[in-house]
Short mmCIF file of C-alpha atoms in Angstrom, two decimals:
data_model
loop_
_atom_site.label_atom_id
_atom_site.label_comp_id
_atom_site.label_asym_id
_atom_site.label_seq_id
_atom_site.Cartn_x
_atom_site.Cartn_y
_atom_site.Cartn_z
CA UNK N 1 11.85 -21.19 -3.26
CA UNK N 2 11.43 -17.82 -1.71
CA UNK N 3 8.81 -16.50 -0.59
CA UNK N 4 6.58 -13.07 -0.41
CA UNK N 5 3.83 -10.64 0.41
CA UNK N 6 2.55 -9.18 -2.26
CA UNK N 7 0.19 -6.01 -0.59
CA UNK N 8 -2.34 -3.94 -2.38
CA UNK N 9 -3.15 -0.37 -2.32
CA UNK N 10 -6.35 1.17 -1.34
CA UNK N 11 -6.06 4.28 1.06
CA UNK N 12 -7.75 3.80 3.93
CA UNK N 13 -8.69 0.40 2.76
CA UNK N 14 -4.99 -0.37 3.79
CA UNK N 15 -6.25 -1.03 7.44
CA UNK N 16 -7.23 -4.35 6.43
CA UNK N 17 -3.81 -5.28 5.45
CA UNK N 18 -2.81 -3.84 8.47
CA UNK N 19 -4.79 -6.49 10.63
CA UNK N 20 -3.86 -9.69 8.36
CA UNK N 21 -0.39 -8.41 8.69
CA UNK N 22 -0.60 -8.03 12.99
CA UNK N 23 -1.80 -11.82 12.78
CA UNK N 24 0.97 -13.22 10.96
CA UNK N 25 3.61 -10.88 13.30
CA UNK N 26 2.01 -12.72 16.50
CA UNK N 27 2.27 -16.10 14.93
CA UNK N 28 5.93 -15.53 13.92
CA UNK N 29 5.56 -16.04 10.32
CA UNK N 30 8.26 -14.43 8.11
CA UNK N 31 8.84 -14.12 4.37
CA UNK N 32 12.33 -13.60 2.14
CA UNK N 33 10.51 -10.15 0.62
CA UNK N 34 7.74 -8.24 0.38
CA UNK N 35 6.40 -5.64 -1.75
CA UNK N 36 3.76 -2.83 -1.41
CA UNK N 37 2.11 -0.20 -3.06
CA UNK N 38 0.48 2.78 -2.02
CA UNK N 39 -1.13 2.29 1.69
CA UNK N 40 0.80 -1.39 0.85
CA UNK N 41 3.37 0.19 1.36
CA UNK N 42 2.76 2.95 3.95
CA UNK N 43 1.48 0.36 6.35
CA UNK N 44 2.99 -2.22 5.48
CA UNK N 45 6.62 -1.10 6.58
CA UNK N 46 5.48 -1.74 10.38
CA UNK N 47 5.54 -5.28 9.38
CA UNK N 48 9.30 -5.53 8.37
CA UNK N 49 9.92 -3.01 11.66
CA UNK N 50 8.11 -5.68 13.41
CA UNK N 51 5.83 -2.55 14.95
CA UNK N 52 2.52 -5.05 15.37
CA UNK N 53 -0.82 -2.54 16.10
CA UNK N 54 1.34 1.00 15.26
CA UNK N 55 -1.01 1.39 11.95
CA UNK N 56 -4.15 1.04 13.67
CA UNK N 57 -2.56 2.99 16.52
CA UNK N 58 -1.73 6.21 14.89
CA UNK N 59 -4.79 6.36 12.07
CA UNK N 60 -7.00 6.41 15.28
CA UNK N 61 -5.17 8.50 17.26
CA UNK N 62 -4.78 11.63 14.34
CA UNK N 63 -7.54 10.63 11.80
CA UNK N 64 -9.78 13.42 12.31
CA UNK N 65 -6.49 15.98 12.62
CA UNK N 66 -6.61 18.46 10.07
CA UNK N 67 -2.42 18.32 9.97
CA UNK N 68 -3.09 14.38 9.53
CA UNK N 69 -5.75 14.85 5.82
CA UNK N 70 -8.18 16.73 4.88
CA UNK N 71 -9.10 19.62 2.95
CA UNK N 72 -7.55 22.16 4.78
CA UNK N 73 -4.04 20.17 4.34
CA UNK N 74 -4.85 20.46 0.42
CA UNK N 75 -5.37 23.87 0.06
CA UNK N 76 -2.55 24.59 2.42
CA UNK N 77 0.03 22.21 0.78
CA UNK N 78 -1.38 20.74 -2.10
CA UNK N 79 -1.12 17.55 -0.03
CA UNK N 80 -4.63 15.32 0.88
CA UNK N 81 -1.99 13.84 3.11
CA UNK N 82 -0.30 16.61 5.09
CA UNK N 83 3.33 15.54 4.54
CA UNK N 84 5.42 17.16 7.99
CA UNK N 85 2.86 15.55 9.01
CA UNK N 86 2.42 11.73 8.01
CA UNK N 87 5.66 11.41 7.54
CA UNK N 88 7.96 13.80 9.49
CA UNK N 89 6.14 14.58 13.32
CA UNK N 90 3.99 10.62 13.35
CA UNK N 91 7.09 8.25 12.60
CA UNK N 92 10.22 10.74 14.42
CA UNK N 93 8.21 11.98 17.10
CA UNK N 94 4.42 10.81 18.09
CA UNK N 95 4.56 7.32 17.03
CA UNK N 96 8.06 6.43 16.17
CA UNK N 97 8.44 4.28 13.11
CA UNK N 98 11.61 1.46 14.20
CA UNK N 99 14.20 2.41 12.13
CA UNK N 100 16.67 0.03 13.43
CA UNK N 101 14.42 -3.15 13.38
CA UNK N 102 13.63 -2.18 10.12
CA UNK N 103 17.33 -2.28 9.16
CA UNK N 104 17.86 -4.91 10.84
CA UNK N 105 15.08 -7.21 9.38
CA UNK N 106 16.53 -9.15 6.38
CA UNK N 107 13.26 -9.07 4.58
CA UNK N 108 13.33 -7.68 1.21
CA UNK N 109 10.95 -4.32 1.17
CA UNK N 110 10.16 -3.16 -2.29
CA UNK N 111 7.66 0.12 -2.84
CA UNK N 112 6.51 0.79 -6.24
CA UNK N 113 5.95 3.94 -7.52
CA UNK N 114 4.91 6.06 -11.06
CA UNK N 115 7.16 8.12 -12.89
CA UNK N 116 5.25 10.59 -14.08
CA UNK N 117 6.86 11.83 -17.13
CA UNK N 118 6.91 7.95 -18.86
CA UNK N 119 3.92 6.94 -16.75
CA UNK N 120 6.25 3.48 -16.32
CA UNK N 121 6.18 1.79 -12.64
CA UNK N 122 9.31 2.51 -10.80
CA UNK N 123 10.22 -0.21 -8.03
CA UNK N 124 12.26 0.31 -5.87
CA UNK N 125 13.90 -2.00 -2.57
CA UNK N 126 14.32 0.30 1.08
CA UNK N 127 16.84 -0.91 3.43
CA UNK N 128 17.45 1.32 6.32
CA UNK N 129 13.98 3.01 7.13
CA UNK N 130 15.81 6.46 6.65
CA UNK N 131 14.79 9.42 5.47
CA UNK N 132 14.85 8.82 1.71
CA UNK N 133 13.34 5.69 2.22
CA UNK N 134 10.26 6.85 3.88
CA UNK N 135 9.78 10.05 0.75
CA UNK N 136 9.75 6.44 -1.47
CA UNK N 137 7.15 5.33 0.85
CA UNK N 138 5.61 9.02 0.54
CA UNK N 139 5.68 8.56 -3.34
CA UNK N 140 4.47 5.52 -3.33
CA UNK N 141 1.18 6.95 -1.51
CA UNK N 142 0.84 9.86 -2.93
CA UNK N 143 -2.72 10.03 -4.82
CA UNK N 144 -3.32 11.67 -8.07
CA UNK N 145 -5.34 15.06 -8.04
CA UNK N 146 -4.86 15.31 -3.92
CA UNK N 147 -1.21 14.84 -4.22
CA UNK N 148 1.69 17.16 -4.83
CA UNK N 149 4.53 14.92 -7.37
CA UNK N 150 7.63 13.37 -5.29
CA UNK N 151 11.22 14.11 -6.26
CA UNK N 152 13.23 11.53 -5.15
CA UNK N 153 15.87 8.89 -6.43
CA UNK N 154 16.10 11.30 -9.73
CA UNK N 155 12.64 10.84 -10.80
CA UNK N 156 8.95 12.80 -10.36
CA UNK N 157 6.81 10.10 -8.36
CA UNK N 158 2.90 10.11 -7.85
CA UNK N 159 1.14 6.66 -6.64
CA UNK N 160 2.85 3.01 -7.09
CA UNK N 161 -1.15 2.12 -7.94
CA UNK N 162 -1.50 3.87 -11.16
CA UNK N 163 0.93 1.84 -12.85
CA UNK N 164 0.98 -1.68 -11.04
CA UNK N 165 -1.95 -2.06 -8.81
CA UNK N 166 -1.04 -5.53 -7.68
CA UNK N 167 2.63 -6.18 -8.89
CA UNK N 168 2.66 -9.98 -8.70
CA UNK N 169 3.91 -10.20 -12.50
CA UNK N 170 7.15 -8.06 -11.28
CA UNK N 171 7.73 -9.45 -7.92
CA UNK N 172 7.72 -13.08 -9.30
CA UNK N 173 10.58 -11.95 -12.26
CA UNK N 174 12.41 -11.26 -8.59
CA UNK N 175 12.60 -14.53 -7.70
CA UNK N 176 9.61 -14.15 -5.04
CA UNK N 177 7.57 -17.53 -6.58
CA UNK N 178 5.91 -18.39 -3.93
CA UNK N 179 3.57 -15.37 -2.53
CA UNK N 180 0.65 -14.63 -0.25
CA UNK N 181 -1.08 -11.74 -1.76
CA UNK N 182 -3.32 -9.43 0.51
CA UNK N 183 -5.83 -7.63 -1.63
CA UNK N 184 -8.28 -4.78 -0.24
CA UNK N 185 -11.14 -5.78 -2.08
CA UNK N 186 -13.81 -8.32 -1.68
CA UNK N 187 -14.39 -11.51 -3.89
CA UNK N 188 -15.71 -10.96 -7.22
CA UNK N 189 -14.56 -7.48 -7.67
CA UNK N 190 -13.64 -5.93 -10.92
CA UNK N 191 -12.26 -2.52 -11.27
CA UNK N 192 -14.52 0.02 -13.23
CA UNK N 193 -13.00 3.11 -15.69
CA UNK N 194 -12.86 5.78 -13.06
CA UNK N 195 -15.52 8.49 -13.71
CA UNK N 196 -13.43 10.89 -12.56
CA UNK N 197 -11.32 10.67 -16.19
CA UNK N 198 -12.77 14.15 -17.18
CA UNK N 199 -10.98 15.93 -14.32
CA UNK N 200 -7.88 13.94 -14.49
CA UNK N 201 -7.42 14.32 -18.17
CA UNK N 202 -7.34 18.60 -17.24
CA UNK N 203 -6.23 18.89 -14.23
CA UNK N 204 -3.20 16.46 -14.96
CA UNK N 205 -2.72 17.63 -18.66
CA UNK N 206 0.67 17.96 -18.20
CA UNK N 207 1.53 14.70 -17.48
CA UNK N 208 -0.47 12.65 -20.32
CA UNK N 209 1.91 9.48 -19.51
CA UNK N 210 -0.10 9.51 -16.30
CA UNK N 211 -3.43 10.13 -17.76
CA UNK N 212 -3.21 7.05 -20.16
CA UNK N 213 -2.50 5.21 -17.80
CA UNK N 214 -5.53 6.12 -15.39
CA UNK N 215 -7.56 5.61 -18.64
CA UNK N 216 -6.46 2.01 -18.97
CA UNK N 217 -6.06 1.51 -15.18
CA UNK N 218 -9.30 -0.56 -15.00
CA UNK N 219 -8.17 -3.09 -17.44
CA UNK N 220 -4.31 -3.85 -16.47
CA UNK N 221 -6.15 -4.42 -13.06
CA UNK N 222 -8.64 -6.66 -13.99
CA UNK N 223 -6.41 -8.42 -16.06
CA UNK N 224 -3.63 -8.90 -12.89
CA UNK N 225 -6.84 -10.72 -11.02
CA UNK N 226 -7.29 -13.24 -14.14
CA UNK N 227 -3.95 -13.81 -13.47
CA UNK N 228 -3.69 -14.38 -9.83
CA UNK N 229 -6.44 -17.08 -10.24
CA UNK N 230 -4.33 -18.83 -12.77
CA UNK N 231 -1.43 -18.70 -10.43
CA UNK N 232 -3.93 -19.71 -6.96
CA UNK N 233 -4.66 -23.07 -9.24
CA UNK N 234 -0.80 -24.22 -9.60
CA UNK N 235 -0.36 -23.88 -6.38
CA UNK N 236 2.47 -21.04 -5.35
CA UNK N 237 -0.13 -17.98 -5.08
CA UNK N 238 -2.42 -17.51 -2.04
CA UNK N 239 -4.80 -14.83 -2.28
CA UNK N 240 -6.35 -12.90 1.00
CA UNK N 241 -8.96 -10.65 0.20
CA UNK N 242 -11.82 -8.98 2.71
CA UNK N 243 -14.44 -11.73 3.36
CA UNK N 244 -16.96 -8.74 2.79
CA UNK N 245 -17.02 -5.09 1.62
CA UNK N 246 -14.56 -2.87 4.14
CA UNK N 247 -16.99 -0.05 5.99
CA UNK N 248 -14.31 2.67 5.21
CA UNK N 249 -14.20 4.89 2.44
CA UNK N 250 -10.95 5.63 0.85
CA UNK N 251 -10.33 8.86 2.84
CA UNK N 252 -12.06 7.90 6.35
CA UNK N 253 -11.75 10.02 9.56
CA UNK N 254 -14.17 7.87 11.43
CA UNK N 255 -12.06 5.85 13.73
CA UNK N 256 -14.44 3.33 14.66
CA UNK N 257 -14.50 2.69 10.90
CA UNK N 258 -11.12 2.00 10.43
CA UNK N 259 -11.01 -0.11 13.42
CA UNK N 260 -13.55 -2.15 12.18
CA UNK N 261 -11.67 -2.54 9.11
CA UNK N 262 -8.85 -3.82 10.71
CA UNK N 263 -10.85 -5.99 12.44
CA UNK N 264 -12.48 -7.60 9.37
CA UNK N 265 -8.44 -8.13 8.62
CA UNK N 266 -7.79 -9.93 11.64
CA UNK N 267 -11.11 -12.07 11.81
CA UNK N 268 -9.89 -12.89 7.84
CA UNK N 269 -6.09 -13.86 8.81
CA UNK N 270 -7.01 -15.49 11.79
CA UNK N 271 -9.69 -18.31 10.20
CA UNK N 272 -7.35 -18.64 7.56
CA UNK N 273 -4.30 -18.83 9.92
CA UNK N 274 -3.81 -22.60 9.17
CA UNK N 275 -3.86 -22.72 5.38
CA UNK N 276 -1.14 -19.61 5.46
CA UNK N 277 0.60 -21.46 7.76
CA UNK N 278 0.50 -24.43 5.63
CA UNK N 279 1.44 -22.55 2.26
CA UNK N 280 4.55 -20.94 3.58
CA UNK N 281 5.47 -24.45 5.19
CA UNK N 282 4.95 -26.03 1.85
CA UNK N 283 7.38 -22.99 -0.02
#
């Protein structure tokens, strides 16, 4: 039976993942695929480049950079998320993101994106690392309203997270049937209708794919966590969540925040380390 990561979205939230993700690198454990969306996927790359303490490293490091996010970025490029940035100077030049080990890992990397014309998800599996892989990745991250669209692959791509939040249901039609899913939000929590709807439904009026889907966002989420408790009870679906709430906001620049999420990731992998361990043994 193969096996997976399944790894939510969340922005900043993402440094979480990051730390669960560092703990299974140092313990050796591997998976067939994985799949990630939005910061998911962003982040999680460094686990299939085997690049253990990079996200942590380079959030800190250029958090509070105004070529890094921030409103300056937006105004100047219509990017939250300056792109030469993120995803040009960090990975070639400041931090270098490990092409080859990426290419060379034979774990499955999916990103998902959302087409913005049909508002359908768009998944999509990255194999070298490469340039066109990493505008997927870009895609994949790229926030509504703070986000220019990305043109890649033939399609017009905003965030993975508007049209599969958690994408279990797909990942599992893959083959991937027995998965460890790392979520970015506590126990017991249940997405609300964003109250930013009024803004959205203007300023993205000419996409209204993409607005109905923010509309019904709330409820294709909630409804994916009904599922993954159905699937924790049979036995092939292991859910890792944030033992409490994460002290960062979505767009952070405090480092010490984001350090202390990670942490909370860690702490969370690490007392868990020998049911995971036991799961994938079990697979």
């Amino acid at each position: 039976m193969k096996t997976g990561l399944v790894l939510e979205g969340g922005a900043m939230r993402g440094l979480y993942t990051a730390g669960a993700l560092d703990v299974l690198l140092a313990q050796g454990i591997t998976v067939d695929g994985m799949i990630g969306v939005s910061a998911g996927a962003v982040f999680g790359c460094n686990y299939k480049s085997e690049q253990a303490g990079r996200v942590l490293r380079y959030n800190t490091a250029y958090c509070r950079d105004p070529r890094y996010m921030g409103l300056r970025s937006l105004i100047r490029t219509g990017d939250l998320f300056g792109e030469e940035f993120c995803y040009h100077e960090i990975p070639q030049r400041l931090d270098p993101f490990d092409q080859q080990a990426f290419r060379n890992n034979p774990t499955a990397f999916y990103v998902v994106c959302t087409d913005v014309r049909t508002g359908k998800a768009v998944y999509r599996r990255l194999t070298d690392g490469g340039e066109e892989d990493i505008a997927w990745m870009r895609a994949s991250a790229s926030m509504p309203l703070v986000s220019r669209t990305v043109h890649v692959g033939g399609y017009e791509l905003l965030d993975g997270g508007i049209a599969d939040s958690i994408p279990i249901a797909w990942f599992r039609k893959q083959g991937f049937l027995h998965n460890l899913v790392i979520l970015t939000q506590p126990a017991g929590y249940r997405k609300k209708p964003s109250a930013a709807m009024p803004v959205m439904r203007y300023l993205l009026r000419k996409y209204p794919a993409i607005v109905q889907d923010m509309t019904n966002r709330h409820l294709r989420y909630n409804e994916t966590l009904a599922l993954l408790e159905q699937l924790e009870t049979q036995g092939h679906t292991l859910v890792l969540r944030p033992s409490r709430a994460l002290p960062v906001r979505r767009v952070e620049k405090d480092p010490e925040r984001l350090r202390a999420a990670y942490e909370i990731g860690r702490s969370d992998a690490q007392a868990r380390l020998s049911e995971i361990q036991r799961f994938f043994a079990g697979a």
